[in-house]
CSV table of C-alpha atoms in Angstrom, one decimal:
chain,number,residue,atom,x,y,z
A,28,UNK,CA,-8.6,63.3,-101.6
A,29,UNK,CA,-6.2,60.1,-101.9
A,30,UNK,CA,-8.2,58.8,-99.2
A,31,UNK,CA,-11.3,59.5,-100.9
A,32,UNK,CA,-10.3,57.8,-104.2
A,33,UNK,CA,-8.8,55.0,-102.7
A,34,UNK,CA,-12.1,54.3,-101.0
A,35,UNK,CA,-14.1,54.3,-104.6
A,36,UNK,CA,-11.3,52.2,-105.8
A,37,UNK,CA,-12.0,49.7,-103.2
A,38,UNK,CA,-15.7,49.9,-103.8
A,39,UNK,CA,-15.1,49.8,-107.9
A,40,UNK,CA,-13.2,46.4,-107.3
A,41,UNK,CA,-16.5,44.7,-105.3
A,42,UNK,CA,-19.1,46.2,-108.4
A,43,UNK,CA,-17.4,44.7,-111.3
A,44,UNK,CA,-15.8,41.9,-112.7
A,45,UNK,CA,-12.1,41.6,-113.0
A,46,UNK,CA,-10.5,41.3,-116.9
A,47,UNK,CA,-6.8,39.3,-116.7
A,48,UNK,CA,-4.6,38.9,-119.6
A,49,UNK,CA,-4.2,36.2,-122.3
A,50,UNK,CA,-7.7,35.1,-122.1
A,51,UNK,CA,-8.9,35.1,-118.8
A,52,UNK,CA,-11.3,36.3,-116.6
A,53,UNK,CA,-13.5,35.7,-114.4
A,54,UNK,CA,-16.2,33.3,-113.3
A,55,UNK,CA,-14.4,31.2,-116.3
A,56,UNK,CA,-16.0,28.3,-114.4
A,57,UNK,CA,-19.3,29.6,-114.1
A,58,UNK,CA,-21.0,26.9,-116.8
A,59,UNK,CA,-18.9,24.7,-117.2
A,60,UNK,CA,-18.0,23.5,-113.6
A,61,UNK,CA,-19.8,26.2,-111.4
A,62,UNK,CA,-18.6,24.6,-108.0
A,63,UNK,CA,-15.3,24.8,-109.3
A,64,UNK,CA,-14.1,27.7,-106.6
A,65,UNK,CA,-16.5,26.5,-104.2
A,66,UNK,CA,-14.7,22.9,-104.4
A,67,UNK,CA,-11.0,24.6,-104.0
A,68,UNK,CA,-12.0,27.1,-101.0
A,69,UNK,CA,-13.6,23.9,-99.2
A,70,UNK,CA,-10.2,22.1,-99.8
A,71,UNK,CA,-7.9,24.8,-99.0
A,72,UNK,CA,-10.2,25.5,-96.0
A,73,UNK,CA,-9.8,22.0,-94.5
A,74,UNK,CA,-6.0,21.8,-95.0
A,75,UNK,CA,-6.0,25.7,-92.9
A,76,UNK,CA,-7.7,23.7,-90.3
A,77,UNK,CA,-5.2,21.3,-89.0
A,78,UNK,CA,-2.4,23.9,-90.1
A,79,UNK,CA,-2.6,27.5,-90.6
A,80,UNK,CA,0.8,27.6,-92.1
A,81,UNK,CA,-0.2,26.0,-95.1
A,82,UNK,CA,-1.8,29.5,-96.3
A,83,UNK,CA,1.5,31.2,-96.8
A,84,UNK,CA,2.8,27.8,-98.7
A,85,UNK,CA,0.3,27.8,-101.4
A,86,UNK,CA,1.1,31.8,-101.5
A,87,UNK,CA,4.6,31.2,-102.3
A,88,UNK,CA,3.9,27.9,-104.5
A,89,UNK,CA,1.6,30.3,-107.4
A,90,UNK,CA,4.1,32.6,-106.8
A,91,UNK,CA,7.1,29.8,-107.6
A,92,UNK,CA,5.1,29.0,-110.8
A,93,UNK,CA,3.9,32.4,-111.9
A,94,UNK,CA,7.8,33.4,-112.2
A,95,UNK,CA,9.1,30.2,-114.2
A,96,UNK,CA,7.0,30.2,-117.6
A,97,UNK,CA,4.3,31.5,-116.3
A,98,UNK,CA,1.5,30.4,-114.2
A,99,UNK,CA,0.9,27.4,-116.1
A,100,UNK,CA,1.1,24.7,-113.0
A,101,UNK,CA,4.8,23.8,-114.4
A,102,UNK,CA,6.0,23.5,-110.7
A,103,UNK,CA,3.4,20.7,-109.7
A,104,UNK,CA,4.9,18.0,-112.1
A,105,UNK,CA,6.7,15.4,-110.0
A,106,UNK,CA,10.4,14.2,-111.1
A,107,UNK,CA,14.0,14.2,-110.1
A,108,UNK,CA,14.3,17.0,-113.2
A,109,UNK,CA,11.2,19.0,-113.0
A,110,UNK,CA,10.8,22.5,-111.7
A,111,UNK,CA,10.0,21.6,-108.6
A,112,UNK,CA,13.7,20.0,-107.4
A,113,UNK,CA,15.5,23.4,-108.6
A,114,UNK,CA,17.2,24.4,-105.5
A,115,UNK,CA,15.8,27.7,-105.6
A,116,UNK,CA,12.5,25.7,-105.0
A,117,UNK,CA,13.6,23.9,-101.4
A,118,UNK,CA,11.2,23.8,-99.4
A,119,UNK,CA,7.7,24.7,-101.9
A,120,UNK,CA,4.7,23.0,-99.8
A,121,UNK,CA,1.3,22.3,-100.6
A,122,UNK,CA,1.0,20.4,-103.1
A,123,UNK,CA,-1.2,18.0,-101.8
A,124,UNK,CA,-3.4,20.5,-101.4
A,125,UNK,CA,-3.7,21.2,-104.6
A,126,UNK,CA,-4.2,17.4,-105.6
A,127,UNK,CA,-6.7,17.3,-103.7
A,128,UNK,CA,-8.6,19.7,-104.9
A,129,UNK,CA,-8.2,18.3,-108.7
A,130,UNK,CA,-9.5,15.0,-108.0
A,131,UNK,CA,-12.6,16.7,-106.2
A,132,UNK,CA,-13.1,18.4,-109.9
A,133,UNK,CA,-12.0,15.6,-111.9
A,134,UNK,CA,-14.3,13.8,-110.4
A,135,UNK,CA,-17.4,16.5,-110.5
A,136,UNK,CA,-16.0,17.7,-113.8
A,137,UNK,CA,-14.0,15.6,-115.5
A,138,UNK,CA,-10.8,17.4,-117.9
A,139,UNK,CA,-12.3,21.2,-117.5
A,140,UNK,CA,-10.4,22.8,-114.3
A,141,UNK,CA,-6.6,23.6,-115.0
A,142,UNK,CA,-4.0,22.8,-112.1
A,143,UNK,CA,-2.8,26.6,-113.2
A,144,UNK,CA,-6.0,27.7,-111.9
A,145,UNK,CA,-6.6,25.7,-109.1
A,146,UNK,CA,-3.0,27.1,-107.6
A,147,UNK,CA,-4.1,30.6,-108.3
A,148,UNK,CA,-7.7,29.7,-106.6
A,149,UNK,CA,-5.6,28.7,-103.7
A,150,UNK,CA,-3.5,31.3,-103.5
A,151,UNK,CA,-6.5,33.5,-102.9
A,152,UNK,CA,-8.5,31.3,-100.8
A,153,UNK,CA,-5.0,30.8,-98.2
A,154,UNK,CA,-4.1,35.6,-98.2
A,155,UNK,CA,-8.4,35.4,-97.2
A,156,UNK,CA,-7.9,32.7,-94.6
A,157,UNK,CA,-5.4,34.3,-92.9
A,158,UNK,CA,-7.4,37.6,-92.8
A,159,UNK,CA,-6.0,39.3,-96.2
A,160,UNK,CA,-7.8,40.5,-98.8
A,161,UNK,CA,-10.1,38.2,-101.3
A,162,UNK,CA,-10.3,38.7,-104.7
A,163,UNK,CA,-12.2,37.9,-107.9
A,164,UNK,CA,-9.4,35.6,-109.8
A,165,UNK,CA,-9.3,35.7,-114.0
A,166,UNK,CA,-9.1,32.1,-114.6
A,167,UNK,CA,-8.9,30.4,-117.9
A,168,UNK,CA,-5.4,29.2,-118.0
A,169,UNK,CA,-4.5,26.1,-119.4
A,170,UNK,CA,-1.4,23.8,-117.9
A,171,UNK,CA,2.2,23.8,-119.1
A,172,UNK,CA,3.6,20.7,-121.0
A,173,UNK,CA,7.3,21.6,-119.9
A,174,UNK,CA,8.8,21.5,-116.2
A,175,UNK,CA,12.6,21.8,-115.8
A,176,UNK,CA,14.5,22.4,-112.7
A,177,UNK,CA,17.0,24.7,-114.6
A,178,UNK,CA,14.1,26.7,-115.7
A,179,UNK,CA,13.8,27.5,-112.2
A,180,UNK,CA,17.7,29.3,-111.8
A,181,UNK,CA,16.5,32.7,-112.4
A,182,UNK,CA,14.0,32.7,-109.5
A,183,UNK,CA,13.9,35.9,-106.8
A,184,UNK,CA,16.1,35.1,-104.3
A,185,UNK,CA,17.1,36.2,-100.2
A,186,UNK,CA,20.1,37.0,-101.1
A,187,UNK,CA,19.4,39.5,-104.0
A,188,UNK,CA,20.1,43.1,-104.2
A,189,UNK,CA,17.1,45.8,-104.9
A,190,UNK,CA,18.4,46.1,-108.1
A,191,UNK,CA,18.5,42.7,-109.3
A,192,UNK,CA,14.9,42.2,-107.9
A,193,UNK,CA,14.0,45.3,-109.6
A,194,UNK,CA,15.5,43.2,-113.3
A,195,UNK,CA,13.8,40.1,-112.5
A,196,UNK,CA,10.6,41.6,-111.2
A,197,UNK,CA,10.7,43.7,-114.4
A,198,UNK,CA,11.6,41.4,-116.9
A,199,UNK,CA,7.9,39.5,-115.8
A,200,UNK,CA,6.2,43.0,-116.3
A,201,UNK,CA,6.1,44.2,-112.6
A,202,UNK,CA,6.8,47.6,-111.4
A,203,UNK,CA,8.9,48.4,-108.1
A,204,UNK,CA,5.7,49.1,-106.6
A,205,UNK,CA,4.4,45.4,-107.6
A,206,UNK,CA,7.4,44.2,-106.3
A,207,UNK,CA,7.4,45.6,-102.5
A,208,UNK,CA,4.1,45.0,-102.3
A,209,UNK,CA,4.3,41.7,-103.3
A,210,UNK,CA,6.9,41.3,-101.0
A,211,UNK,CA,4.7,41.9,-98.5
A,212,UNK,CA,3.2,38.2,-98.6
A,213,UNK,CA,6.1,37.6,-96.2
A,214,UNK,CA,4.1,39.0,-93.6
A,215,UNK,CA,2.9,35.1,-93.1
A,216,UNK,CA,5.0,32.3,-93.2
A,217,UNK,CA,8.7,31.6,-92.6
A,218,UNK,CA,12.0,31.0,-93.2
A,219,UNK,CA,15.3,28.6,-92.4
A,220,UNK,CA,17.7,30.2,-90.7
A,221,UNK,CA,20.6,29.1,-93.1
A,222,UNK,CA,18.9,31.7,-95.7
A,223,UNK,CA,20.0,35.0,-93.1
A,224,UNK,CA,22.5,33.5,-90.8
A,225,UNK,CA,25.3,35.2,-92.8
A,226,UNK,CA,24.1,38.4,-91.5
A,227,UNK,CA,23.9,37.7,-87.7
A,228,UNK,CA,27.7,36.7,-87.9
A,229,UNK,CA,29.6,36.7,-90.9
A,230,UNK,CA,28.1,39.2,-93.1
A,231,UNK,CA,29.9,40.3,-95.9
A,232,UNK,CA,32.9,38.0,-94.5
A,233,UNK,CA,33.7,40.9,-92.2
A,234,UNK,CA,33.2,38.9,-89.5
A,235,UNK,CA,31.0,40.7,-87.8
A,236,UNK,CA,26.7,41.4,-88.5
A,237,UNK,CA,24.8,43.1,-90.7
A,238,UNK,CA,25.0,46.7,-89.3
A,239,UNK,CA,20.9,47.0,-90.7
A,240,UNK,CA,20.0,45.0,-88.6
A,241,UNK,CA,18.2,46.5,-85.3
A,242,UNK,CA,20.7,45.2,-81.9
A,243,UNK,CA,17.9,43.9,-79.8
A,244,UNK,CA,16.6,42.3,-82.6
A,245,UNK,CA,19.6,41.2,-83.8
A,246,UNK,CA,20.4,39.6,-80.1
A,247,UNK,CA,16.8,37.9,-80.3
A,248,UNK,CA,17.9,36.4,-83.4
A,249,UNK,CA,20.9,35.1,-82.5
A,250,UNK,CA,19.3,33.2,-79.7
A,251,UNK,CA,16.7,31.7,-82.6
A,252,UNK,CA,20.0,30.9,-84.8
A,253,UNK,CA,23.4,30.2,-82.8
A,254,UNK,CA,26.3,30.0,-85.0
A,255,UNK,CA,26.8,26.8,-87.0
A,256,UNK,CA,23.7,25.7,-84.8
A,257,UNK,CA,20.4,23.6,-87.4
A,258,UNK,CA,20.4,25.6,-90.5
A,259,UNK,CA,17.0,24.3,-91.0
A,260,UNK,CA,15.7,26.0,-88.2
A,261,UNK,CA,12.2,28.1,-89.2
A,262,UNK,CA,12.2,31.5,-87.8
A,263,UNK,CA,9.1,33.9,-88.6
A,264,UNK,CA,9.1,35.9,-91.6
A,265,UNK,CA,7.2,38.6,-89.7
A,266,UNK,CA,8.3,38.8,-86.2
A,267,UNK,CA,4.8,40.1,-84.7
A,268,UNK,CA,2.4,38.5,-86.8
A,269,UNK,CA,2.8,35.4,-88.4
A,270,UNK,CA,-0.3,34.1,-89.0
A,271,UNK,CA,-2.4,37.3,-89.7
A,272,UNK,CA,-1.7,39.1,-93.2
A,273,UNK,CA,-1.0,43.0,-92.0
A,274,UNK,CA,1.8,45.5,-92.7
A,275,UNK,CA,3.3,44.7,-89.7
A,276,UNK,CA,6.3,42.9,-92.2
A,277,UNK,CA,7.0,46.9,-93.6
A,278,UNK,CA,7.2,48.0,-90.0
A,279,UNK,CA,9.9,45.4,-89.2
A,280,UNK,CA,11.7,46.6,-92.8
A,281,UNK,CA,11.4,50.2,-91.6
A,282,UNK,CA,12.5,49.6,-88.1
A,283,UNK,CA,15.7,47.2,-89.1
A,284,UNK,CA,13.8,43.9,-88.0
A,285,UNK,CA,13.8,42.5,-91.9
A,286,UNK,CA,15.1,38.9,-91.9
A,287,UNK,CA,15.7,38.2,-95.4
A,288,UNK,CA,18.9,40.3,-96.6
A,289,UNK,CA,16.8,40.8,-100.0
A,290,UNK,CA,13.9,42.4,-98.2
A,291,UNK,CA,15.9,44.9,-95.8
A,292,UNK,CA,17.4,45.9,-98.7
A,293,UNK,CA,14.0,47.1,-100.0
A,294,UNK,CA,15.1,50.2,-97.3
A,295,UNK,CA,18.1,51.6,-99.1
A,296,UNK,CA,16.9,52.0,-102.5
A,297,UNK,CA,14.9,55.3,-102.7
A,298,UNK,CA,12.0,53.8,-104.9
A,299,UNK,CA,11.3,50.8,-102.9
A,300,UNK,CA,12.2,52.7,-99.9
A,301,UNK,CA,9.0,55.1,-100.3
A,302,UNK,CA,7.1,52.2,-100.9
A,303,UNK,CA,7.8,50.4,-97.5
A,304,UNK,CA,7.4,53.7,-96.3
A,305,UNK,CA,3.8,54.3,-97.2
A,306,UNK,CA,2.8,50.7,-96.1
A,307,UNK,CA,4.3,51.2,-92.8
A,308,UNK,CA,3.1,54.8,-91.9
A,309,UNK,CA,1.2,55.4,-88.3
A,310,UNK,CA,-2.1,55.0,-89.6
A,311,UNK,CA,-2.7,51.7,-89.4
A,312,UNK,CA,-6.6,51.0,-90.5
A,313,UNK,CA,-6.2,53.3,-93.6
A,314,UNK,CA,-2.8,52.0,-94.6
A,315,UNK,CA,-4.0,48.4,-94.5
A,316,UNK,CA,-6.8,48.7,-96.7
A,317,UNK,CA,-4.2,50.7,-99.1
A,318,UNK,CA,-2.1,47.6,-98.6
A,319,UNK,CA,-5.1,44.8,-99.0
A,320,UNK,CA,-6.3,46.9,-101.8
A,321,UNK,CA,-2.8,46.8,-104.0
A,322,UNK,CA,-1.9,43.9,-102.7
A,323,UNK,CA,-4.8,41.7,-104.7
A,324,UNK,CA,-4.3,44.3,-107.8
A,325,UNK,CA,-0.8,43.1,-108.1
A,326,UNK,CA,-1.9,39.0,-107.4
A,327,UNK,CA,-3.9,39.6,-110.7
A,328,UNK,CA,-1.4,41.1,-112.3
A,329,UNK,CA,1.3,38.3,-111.3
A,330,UNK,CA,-1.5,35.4,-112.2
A,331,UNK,CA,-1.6,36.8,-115.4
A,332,UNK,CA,2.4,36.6,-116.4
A,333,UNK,CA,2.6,34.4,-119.7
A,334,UNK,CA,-0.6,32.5,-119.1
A,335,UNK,CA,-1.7,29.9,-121.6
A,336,UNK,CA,-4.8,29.8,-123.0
A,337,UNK,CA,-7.4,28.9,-125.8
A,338,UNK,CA,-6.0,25.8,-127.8
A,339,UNK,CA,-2.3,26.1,-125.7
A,340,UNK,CA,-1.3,23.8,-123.7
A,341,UNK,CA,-3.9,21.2,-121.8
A,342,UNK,CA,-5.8,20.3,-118.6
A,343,UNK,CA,-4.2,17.7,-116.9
A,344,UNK,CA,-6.0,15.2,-115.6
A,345,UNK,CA,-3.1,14.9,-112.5
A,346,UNK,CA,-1.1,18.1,-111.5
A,347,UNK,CA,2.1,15.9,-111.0
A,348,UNK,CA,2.1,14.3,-113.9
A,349,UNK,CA,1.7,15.5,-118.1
A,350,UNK,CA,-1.2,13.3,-120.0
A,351,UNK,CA,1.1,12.4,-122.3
A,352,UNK,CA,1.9,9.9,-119.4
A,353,UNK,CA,-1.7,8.6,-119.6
């Protein structure tokens, strides 16, 4: 029977329209700039063509801006202050994408499109590219006239424990089940080995490794990271499959080949435990459309944190920069 209602669900989500929060929905675009989408997917598209990673970088950049005042495009503004230079923010790439993209609109359709939306456009576009799920996104928001790097302190971090995920996931309006499944966008993309390297060989400043972490693995790693070797080393966020958006990342978790210390963790806590656990069952063609299907339910609901909309903030003409500057 939970097979059989997941399957409607999935079919339900084709039929009709999605409603977001604050304002949006979508098809916002559909008068006022109708190639709007069309002109972001083509732009994304031709960036995933000379390098695939660049879909798991504009995942993580919405994502970035979603949880620091909402998904109002406050982490594209450019300056040695802004949002963007917050430490917890080393390493956010794409951006050119996503200027690209705007002045392909502002040029088709001058001051309509939001850089809010175009990220979240993106963001879909690169989990499809990659062989994820696609989704209808709510758009309608308008752009943030505030960017500030300590904004930016409170982000989700490696290094946090299940329950202060669980408080910062929360306090944006996400459940535990929002949270591992959203999580599970690090089945693409990667990570510098200075974020985990504490638990190959000083981990808890015992001296010796993370004892979570699976031995063969853990020798395989140790080959990628050598002690006080390049910190900025990338290793694979999901050892098997990189490039291809699965739940392969909840069978690492389950089997003790987790690289982030924050999302092995999502193993000992009993709620995000049975989580992982359902993601990373044996059957593997049911369990990824269980997985594709929450996994663009929760986007939505993420896009949607604290939007702004109606006569709230502005569409700027460049993502870097406010029009105040114009």
């Amino acid at each position: 029977m939970e097979n059989l209602c997941l399957v409607f669900l999935l079919i339900i989500s084709f039929v009709f329209p999605v409603l977001g929060q604050g304002g949006l929905k979508t098809g916002f675009y559909s008068s006022s700039c109708p190639n709007a989408e069309s002109i972001v997917k083509s732009t994304v598209q031709a960036e995933f063509n000379k390098d695939p990673t660049i879909a798991a970088g504009l995942l993580r950049l919405h994502f970035h801006d979603c949880f620091v005042q909402g998904c109002d495009g406050s982490v594209l503004i450019s300056g040695s202050s802004a949002e963007r230079n917050a430490v917890s923010n080393t390493g956010l790439r794409g951006f050119e994408v996503i200027d690209d993209a705007k002045s392909q609109l502002e040029a088709s359709c001058p001051g309509v499109v939001s850089c809010a939306d175009i990220l979240a456009l993106a963001a879909r576009d690169a989990v499809d590219l990659v062989g994820g799920p696609s989704w209808g996104v709510p758009t309608g928001r308008r752009d943030g006239r505030n960017s500030s790097s300590s904004e930016a302190m409170n982000l989700p971090s490696p290094f946090d424990t299940v329950e202060v995920q669980r408080s910062k996931f929360a306090a944006k309006g996400l459940d535990d089940h929002d949270l591992v499944t959203l999580v599970g966008a690090h089945t693409i993309g990667q990570t510098d080995c200075r974020f985990f390297s504490y638990r190959l060989y000083n981990f808890t400043k015992t001296g010796n490794a993370d004892p979570s972490i699976d031995q063969q693995f853990l020798t395989q790693l140790k080959t990628i990271c050598p002690k006080d070797g390049d910190g900025s080393k990338k290793v694979d966020l999901d050892k098997d499959s990189q490039l291809n958006f699965d739940v392969s990342f909840f069978k690492n978790v389950r089997n003790g080949n987790g690289i982030l210390e924050s999302d092995q963790r999502l193993l000992g806590d009993s709620s995000t435990k049975d989580v992982v656990d359902k993601y990373a069952g044996s059957i593997r063609g049911l369990l990824g459309l269980r997985f594709n299907y929450n996994f663009k339910q929760a986007m939505i609901k993420m896009s949607s944190i604290e939007v702004k909309s109606g006569t709230d903030g502005e569409i700027r003409k460049v993502c870097s920069r406010f029009n105040h500057y114009y």
